[in-house]
mmCIF file with all atom_site columns, C-alpha atoms and ligand atoms in Angstrom:
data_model
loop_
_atom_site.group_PDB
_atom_site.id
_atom_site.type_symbol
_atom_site.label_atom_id
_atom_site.label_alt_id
_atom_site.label_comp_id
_atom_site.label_asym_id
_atom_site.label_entity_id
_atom_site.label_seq_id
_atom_site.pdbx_PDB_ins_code
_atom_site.Cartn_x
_atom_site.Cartn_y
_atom_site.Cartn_z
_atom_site.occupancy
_atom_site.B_iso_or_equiv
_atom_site.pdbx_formal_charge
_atom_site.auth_seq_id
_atom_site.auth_comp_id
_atom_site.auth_asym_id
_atom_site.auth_atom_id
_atom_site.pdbx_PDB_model_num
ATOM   1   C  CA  . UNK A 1 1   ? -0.617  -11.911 -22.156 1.00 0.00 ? 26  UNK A CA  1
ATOM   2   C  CA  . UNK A 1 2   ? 0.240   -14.469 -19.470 1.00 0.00 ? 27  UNK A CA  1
ATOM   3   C  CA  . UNK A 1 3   ? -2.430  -16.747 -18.297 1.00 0.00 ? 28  UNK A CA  1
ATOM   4   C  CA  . UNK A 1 4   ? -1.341  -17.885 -15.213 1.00 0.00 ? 29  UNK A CA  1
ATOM   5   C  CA  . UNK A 1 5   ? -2.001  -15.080 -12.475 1.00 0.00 ? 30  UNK A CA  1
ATOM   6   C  CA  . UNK A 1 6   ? -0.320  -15.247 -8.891  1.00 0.00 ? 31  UNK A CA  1
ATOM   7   C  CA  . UNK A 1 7   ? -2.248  -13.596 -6.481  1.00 0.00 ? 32  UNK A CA  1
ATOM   8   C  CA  . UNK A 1 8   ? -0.163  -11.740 -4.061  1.00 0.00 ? 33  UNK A CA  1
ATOM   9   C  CA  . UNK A 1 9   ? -1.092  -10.390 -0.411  1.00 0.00 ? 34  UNK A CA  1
ATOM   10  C  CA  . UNK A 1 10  ? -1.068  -6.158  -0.168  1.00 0.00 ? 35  UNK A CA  1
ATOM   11  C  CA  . UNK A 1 11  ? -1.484  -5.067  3.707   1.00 0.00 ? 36  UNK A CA  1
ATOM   12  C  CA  . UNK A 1 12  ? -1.972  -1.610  4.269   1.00 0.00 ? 37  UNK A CA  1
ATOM   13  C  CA  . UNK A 1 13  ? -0.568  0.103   7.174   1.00 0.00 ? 38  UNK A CA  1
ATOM   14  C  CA  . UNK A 1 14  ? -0.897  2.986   8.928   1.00 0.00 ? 39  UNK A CA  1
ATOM   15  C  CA  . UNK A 1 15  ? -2.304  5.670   11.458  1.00 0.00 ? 40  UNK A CA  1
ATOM   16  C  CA  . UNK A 1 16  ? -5.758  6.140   11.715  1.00 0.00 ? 41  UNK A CA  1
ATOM   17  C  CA  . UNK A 1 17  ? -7.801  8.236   9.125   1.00 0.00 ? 42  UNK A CA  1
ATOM   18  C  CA  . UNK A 1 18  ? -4.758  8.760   6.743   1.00 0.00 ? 43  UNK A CA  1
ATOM   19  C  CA  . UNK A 1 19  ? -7.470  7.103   4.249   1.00 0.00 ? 44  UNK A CA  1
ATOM   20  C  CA  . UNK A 1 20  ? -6.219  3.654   4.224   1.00 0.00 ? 45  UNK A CA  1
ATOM   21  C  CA  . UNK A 1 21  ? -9.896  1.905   3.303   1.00 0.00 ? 46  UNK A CA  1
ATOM   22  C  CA  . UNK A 1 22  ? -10.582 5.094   1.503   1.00 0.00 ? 47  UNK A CA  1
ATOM   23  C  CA  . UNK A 1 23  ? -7.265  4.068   -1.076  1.00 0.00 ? 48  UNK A CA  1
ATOM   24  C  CA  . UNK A 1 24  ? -8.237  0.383   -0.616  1.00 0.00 ? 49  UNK A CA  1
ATOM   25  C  CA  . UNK A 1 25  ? -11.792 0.901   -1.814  1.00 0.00 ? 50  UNK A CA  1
ATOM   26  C  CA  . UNK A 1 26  ? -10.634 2.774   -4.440  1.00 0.00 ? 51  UNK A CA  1
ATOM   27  C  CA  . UNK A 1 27  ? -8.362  -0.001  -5.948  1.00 0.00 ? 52  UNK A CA  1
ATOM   28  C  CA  . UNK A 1 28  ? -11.452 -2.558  -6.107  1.00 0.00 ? 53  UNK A CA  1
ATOM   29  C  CA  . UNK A 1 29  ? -13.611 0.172   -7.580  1.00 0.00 ? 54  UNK A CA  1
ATOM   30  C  CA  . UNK A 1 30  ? -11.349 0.478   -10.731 1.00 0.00 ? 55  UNK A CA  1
ATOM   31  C  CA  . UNK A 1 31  ? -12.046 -0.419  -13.871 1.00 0.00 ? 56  UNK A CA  1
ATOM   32  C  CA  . UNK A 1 32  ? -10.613 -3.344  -14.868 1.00 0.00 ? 57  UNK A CA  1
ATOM   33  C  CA  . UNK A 1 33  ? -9.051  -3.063  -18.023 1.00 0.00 ? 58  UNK A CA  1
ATOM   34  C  CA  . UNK A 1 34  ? -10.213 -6.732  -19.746 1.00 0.00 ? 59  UNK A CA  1
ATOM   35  C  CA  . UNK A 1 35  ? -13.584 -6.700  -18.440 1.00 0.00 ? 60  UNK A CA  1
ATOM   36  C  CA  . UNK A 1 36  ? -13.231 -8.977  -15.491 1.00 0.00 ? 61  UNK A CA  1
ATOM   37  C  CA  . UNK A 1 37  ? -15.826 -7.698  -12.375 1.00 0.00 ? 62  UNK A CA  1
ATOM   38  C  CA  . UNK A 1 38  ? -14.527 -7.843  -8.999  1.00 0.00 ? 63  UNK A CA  1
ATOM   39  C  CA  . UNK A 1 39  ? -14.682 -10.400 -6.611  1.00 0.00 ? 64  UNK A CA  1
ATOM   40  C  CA  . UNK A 1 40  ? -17.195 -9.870  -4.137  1.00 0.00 ? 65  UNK A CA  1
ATOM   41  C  CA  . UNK A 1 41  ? -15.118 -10.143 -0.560  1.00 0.00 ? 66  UNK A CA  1
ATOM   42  C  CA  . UNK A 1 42  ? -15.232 -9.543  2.835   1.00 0.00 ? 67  UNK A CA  1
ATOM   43  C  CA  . UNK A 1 43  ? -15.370 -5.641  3.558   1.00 0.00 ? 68  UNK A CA  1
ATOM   44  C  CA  . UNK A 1 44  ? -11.865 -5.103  4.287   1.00 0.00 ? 69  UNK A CA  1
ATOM   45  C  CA  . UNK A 1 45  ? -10.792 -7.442  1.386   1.00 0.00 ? 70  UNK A CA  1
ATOM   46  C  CA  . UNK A 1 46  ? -10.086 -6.126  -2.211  1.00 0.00 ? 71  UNK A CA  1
ATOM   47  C  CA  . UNK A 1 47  ? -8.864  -8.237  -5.498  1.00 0.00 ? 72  UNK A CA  1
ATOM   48  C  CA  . UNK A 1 48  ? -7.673  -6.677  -8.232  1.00 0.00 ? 73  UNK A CA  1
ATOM   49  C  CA  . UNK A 1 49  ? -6.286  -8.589  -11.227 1.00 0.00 ? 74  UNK A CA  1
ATOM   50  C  CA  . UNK A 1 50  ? -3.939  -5.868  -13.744 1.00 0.00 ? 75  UNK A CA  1
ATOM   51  C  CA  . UNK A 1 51  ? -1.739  -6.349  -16.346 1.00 0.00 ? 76  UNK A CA  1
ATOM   52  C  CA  . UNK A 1 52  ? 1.857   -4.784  -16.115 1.00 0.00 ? 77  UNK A CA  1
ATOM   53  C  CA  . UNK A 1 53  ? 4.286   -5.576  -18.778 1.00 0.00 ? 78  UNK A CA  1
ATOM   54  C  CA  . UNK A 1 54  ? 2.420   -7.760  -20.381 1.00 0.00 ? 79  UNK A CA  1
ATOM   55  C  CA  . UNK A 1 55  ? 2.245   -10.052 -17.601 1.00 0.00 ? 80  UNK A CA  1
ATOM   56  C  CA  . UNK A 1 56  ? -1.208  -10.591 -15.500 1.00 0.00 ? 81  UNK A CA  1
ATOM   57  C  CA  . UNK A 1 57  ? -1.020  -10.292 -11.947 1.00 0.00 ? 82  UNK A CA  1
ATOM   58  C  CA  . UNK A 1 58  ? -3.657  -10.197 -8.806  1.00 0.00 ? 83  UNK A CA  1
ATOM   59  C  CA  . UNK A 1 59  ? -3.340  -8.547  -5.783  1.00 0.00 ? 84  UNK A CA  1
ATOM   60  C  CA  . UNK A 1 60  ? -5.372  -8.945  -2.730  1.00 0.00 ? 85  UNK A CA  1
ATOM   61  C  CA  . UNK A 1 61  ? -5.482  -5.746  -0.549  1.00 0.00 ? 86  UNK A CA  1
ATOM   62  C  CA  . UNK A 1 62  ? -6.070  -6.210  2.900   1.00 0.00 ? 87  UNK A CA  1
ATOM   63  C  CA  . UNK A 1 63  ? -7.475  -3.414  4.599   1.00 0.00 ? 88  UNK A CA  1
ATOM   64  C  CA  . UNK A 1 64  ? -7.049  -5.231  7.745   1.00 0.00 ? 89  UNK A CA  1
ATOM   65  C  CA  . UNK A 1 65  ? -4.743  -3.119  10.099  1.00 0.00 ? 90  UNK A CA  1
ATOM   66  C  CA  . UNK A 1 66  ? -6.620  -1.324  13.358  1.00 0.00 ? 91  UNK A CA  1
ATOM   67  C  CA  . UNK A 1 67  ? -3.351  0.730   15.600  1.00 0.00 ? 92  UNK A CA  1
ATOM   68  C  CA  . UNK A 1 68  ? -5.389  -0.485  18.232  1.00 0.00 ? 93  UNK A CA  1
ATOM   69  C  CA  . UNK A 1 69  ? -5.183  -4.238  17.778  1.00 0.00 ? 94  UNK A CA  1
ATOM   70  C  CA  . UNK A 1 70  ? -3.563  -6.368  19.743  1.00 0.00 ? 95  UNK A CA  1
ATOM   71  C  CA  . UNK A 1 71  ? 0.185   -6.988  19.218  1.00 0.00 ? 96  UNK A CA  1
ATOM   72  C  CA  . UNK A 1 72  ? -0.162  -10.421 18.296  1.00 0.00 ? 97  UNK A CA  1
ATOM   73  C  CA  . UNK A 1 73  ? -2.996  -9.647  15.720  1.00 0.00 ? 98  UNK A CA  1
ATOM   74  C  CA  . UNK A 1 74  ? -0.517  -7.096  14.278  1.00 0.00 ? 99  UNK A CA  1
ATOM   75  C  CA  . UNK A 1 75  ? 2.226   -9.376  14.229  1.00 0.00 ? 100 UNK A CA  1
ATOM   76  C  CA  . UNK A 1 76  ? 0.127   -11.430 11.909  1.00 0.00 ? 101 UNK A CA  1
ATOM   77  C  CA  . UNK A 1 77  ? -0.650  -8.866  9.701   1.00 0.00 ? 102 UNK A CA  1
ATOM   78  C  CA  . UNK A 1 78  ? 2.651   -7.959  9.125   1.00 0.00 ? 103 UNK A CA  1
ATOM   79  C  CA  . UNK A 1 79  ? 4.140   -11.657 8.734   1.00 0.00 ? 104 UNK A CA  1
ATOM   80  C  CA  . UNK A 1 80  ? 1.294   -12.583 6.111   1.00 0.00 ? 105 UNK A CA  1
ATOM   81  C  CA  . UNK A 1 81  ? 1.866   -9.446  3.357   1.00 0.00 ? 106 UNK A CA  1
ATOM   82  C  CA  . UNK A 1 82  ? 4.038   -9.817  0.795   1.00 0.00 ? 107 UNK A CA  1
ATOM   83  C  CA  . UNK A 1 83  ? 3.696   -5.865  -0.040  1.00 0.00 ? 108 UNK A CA  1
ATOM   84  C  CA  . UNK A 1 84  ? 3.038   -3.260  2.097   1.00 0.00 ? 109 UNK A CA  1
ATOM   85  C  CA  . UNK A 1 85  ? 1.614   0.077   1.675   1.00 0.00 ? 110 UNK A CA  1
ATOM   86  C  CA  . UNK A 1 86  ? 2.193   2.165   4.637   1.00 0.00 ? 111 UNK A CA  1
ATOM   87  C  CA  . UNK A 1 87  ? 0.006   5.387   4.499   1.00 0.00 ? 112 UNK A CA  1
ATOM   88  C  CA  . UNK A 1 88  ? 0.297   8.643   5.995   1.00 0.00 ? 113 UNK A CA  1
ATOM   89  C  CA  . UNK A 1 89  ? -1.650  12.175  5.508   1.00 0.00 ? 114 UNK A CA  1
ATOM   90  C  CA  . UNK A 1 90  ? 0.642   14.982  4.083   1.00 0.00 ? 115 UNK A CA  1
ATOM   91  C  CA  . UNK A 1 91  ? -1.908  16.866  6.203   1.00 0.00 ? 116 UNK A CA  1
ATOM   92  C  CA  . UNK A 1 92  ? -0.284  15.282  9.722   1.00 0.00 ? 117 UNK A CA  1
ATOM   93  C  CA  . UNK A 1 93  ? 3.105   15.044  10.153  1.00 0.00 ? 118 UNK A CA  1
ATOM   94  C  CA  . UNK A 1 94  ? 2.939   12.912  13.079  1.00 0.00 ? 119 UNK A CA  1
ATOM   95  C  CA  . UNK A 1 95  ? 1.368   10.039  10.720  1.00 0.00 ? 120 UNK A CA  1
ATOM   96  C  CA  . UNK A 1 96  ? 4.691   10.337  8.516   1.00 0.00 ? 121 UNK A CA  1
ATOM   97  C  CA  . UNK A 1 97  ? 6.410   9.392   12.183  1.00 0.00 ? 122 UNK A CA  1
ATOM   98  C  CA  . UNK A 1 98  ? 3.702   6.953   12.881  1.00 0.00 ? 123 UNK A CA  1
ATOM   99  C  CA  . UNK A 1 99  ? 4.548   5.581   9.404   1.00 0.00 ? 124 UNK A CA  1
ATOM   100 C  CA  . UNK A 1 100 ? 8.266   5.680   10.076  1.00 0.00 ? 125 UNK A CA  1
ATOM   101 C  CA  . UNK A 1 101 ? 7.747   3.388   13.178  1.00 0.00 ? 126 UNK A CA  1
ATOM   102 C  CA  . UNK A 1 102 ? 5.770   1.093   11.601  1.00 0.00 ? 127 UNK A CA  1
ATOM   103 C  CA  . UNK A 1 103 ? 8.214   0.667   8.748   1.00 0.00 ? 128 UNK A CA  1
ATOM   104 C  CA  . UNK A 1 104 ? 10.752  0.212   11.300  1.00 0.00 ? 129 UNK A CA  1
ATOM   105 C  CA  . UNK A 1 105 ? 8.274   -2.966  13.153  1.00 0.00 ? 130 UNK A CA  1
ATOM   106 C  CA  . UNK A 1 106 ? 7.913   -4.560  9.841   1.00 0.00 ? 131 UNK A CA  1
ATOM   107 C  CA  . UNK A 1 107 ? 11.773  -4.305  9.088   1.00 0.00 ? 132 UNK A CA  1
ATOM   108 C  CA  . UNK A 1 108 ? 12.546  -5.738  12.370  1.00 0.00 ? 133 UNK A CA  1
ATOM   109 C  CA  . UNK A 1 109 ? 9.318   -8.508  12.077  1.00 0.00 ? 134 UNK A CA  1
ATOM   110 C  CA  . UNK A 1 110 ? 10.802  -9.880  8.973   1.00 0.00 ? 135 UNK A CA  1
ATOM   111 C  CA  . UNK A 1 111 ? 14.217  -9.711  9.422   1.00 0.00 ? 136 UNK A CA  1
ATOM   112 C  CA  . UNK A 1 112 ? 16.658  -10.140 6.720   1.00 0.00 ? 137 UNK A CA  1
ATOM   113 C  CA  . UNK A 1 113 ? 13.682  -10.708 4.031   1.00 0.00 ? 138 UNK A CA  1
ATOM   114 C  CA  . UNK A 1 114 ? 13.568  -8.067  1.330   1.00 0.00 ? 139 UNK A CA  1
ATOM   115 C  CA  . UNK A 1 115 ? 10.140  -7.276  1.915   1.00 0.00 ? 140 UNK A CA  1
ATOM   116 C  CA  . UNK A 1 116 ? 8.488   -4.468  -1.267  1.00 0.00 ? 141 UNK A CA  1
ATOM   117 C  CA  . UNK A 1 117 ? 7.468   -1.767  0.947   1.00 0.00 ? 142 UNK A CA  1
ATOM   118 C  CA  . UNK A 1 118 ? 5.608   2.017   -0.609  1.00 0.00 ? 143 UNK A CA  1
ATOM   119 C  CA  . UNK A 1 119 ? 5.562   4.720   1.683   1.00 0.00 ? 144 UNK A CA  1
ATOM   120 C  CA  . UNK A 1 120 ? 2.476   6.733   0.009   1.00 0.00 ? 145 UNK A CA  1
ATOM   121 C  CA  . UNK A 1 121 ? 1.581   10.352  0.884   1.00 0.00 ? 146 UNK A CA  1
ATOM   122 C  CA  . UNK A 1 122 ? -2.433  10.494  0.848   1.00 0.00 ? 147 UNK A CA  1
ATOM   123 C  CA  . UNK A 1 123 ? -4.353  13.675  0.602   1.00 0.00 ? 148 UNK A CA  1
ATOM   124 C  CA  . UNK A 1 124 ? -2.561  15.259  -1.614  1.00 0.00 ? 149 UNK A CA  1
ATOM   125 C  CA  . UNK A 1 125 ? -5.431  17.373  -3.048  1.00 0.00 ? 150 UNK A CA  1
ATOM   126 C  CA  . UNK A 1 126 ? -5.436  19.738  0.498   1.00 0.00 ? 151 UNK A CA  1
ATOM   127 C  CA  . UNK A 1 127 ? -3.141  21.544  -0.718  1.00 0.00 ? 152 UNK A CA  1
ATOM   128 C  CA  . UNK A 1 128 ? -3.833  24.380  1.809   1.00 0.00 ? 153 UNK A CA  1
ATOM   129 C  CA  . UNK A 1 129 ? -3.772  22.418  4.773   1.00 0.00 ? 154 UNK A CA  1
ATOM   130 C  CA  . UNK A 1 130 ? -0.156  20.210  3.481   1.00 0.00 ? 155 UNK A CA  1
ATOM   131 C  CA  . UNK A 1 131 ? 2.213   19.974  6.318   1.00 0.00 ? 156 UNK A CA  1
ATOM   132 C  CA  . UNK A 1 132 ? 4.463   17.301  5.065   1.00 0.00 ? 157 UNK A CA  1
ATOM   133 C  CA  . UNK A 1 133 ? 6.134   18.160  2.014   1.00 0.00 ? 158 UNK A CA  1
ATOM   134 C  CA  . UNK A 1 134 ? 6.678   16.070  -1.312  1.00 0.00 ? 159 UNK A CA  1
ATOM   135 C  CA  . UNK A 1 135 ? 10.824  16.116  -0.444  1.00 0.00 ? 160 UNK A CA  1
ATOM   136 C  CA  . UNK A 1 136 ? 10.464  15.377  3.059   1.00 0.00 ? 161 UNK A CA  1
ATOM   137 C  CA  . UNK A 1 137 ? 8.043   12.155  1.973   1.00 0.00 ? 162 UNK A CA  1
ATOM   138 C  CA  . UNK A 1 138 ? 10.940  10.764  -1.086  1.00 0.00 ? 163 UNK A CA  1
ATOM   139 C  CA  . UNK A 1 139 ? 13.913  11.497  1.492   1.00 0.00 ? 164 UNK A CA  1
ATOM   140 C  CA  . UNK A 1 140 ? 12.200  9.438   4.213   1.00 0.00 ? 165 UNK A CA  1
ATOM   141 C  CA  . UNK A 1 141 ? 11.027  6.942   1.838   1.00 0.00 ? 166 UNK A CA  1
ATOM   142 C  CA  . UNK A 1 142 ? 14.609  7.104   0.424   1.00 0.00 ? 167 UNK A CA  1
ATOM   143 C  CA  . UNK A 1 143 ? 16.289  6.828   4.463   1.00 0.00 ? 168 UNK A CA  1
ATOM   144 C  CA  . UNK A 1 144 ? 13.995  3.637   4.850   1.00 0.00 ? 169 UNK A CA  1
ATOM   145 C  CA  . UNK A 1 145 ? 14.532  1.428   1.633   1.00 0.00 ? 170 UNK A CA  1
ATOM   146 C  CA  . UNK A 1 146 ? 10.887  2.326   0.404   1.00 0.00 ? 171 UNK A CA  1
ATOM   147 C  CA  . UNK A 1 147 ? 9.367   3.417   -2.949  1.00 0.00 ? 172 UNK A CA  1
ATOM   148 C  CA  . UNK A 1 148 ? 7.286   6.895   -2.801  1.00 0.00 ? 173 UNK A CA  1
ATOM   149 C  CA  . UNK A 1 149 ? 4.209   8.062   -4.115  1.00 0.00 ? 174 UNK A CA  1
ATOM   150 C  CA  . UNK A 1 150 ? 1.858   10.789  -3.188  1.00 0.00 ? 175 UNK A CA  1
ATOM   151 C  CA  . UNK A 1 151 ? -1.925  10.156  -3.905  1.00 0.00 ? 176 UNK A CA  1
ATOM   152 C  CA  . UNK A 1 152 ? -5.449  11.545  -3.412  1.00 0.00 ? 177 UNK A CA  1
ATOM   153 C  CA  . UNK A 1 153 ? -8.084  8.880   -2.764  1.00 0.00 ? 178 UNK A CA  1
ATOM   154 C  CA  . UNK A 1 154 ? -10.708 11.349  -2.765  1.00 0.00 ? 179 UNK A CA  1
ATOM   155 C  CA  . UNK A 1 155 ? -10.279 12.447  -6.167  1.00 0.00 ? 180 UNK A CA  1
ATOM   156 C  CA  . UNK A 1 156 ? -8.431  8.943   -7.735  1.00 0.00 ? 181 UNK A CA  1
ATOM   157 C  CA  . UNK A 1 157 ? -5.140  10.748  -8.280  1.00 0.00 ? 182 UNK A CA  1
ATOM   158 C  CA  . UNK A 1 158 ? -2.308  8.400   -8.954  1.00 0.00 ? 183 UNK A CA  1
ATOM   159 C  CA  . UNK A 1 159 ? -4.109  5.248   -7.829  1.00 0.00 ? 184 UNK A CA  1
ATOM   160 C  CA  . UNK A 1 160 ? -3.487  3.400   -10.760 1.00 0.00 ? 185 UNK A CA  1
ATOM   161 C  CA  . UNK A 1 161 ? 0.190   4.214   -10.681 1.00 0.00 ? 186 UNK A CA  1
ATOM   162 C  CA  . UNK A 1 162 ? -0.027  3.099   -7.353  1.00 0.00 ? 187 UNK A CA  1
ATOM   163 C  CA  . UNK A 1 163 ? -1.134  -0.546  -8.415  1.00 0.00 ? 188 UNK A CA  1
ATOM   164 C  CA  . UNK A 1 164 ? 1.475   -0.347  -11.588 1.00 0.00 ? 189 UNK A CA  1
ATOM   165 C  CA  . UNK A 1 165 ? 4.477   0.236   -8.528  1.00 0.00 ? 190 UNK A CA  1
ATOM   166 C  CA  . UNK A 1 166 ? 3.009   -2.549  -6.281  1.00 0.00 ? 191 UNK A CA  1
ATOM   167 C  CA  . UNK A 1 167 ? 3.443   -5.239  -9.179  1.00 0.00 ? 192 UNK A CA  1
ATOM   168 C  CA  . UNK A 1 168 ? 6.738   -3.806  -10.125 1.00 0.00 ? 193 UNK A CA  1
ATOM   169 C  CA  . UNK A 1 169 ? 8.028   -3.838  -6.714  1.00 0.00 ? 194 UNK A CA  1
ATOM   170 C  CA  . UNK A 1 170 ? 6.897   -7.764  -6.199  1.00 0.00 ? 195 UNK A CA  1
ATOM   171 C  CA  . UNK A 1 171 ? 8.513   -8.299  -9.285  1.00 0.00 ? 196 UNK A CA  1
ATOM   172 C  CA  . UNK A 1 172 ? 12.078  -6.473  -8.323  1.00 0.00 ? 197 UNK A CA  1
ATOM   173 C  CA  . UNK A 1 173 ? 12.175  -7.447  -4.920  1.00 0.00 ? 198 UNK A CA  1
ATOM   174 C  CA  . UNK A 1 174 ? 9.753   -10.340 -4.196  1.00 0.00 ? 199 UNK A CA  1
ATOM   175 C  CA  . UNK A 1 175 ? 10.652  -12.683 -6.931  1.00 0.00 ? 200 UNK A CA  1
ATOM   176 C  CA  . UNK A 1 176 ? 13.728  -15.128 -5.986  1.00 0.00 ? 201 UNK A CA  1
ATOM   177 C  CA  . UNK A 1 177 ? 14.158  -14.031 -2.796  1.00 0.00 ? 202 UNK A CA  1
HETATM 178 P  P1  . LIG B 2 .   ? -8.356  5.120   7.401   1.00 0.00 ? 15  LIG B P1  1
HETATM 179 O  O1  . LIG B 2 .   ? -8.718  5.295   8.846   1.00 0.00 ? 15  LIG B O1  1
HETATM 180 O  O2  . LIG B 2 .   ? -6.870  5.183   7.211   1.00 0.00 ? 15  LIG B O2  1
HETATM 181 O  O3  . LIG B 2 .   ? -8.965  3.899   6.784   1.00 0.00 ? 15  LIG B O3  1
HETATM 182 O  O4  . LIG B 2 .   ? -8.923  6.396   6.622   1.00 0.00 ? 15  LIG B O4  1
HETATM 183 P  P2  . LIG B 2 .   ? -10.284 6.540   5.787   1.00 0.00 ? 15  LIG B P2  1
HETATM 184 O  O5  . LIG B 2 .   ? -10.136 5.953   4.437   1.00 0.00 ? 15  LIG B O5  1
HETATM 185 O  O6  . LIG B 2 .   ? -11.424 6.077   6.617   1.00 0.00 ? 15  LIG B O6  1
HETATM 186 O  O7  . LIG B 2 .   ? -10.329 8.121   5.581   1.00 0.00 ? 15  LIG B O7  1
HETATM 187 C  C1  . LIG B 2 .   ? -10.416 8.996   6.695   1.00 0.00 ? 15  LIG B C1  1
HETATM 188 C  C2  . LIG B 2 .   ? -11.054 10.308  6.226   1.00 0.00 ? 15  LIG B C2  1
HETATM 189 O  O8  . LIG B 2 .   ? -10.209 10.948  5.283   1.00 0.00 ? 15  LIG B O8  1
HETATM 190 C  C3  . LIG B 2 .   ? -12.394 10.102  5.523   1.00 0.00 ? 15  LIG B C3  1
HETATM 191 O  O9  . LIG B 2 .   ? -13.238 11.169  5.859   1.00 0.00 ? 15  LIG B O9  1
HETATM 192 C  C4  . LIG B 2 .   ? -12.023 10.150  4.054   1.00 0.00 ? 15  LIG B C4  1
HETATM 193 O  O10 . LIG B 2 .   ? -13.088 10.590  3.258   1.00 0.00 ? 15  LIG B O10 1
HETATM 194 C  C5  . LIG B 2 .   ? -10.890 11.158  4.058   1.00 0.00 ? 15  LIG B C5  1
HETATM 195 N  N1  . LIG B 2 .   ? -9.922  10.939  2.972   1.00 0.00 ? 15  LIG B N1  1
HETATM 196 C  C6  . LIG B 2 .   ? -9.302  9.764   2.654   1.00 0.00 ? 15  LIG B C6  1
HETATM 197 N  N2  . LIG B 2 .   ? -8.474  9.947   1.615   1.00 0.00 ? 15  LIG B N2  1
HETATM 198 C  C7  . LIG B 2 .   ? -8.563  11.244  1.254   1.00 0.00 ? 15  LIG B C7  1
HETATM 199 C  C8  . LIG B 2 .   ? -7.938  12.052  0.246   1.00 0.00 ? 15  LIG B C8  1
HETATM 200 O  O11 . LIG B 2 .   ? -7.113  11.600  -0.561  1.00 0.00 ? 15  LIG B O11 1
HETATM 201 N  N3  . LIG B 2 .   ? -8.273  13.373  0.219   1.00 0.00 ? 15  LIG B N3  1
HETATM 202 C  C9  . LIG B 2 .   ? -9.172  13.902  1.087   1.00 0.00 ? 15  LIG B C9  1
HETATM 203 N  N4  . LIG B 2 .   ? -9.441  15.203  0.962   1.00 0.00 ? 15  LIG B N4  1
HETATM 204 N  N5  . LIG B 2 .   ? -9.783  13.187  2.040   1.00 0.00 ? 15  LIG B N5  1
HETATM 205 C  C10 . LIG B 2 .   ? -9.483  11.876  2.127   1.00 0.00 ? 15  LIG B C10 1
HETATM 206 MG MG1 . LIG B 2 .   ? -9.999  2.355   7.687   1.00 0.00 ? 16  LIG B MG1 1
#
């Protein structure tokens, strides 16, 4: 095990109540697999340190984004991640679209950089009430250069796996670039 750790930036973006700080909670509420508390941060602020191939690394989730910021606050938000999660319901379509165009900002915002980006379906335990399904979630993922996962924050599902892809993605995409 490495024991240098670089801590990396995670933004989450996103329409409202798609469970953004409900997934970012969740991450800082983990265990922690050596022991190792959290950090105690600002609300919106999460650090988790995890080990993925053998190789430490922390990530710093920002639960910072509000769709009703200003533009230049947003701007900021999206220059200053070096991962982004962008989170929609598979309970509301239009938050895939809302997800779609804000994939499409942070494309155009940092131009020519190939920045990791995870388009992640939360809510996937309302099963009765799914309007997006798990094809139409990969394929747009897929259209827009972005890894897919479906989660549930609510009951923990796939939020580990979740962390695992965010460190592998830095590590494809984010390293010598
Ligand atoms: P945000 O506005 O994107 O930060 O969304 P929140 O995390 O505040 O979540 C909005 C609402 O959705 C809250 O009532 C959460 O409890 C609920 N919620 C978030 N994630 C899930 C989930 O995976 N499943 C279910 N059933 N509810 C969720
Ligand atoms: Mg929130």
């Amino acid at each position: 095990i490495s024991t240098t750790s670089e801590t990396r930036r995670v933004i989450l973006l996103g329409a409202p109540g798609v469970g953004k700080s409900s997934l970012a909670s969740g991450f800082g509420a983990e265990e922690q697999g050596f022991g190792v508390e959290p950090e105690p941060r600002a609300d919106d602020t999460y650090e988790r340190s995890l080990v993925v191939d053998d190789e430490e690394m922390t990530l710093l989730v920002l639960d910072t984004w509000q769709q009703d910021s200003s533009q230049r606050v947003q701007e900021q938000n999206l220059l200053c991640g070096d991962v982004f999660l962008v989170v929609y319901s598979v309970t509301e379509p239009a938050s895939l679209h809302t997800a779609v165009k804000l994939i499409r900002t942070l494309r155009t915002t940092r131009l020519g950089e190939r920045v990791p980006t995870i388009l992640v379906g939360n809510k996937s335990d309302l099963v009765r009430a799914r309007g997006v399904s798990f094809d139409e979630g990969r394929t747009c993922a897929a259209e827009h250069g972005c890894k897919f996962i479906e989660t549930s924050a609510a009951l923990g599902h796939n939020s580990e796996e979740l962390l695992v892809g965010i460190v592998r993605q830095i590590r494809l995409l984010g390293e010598g670039a």
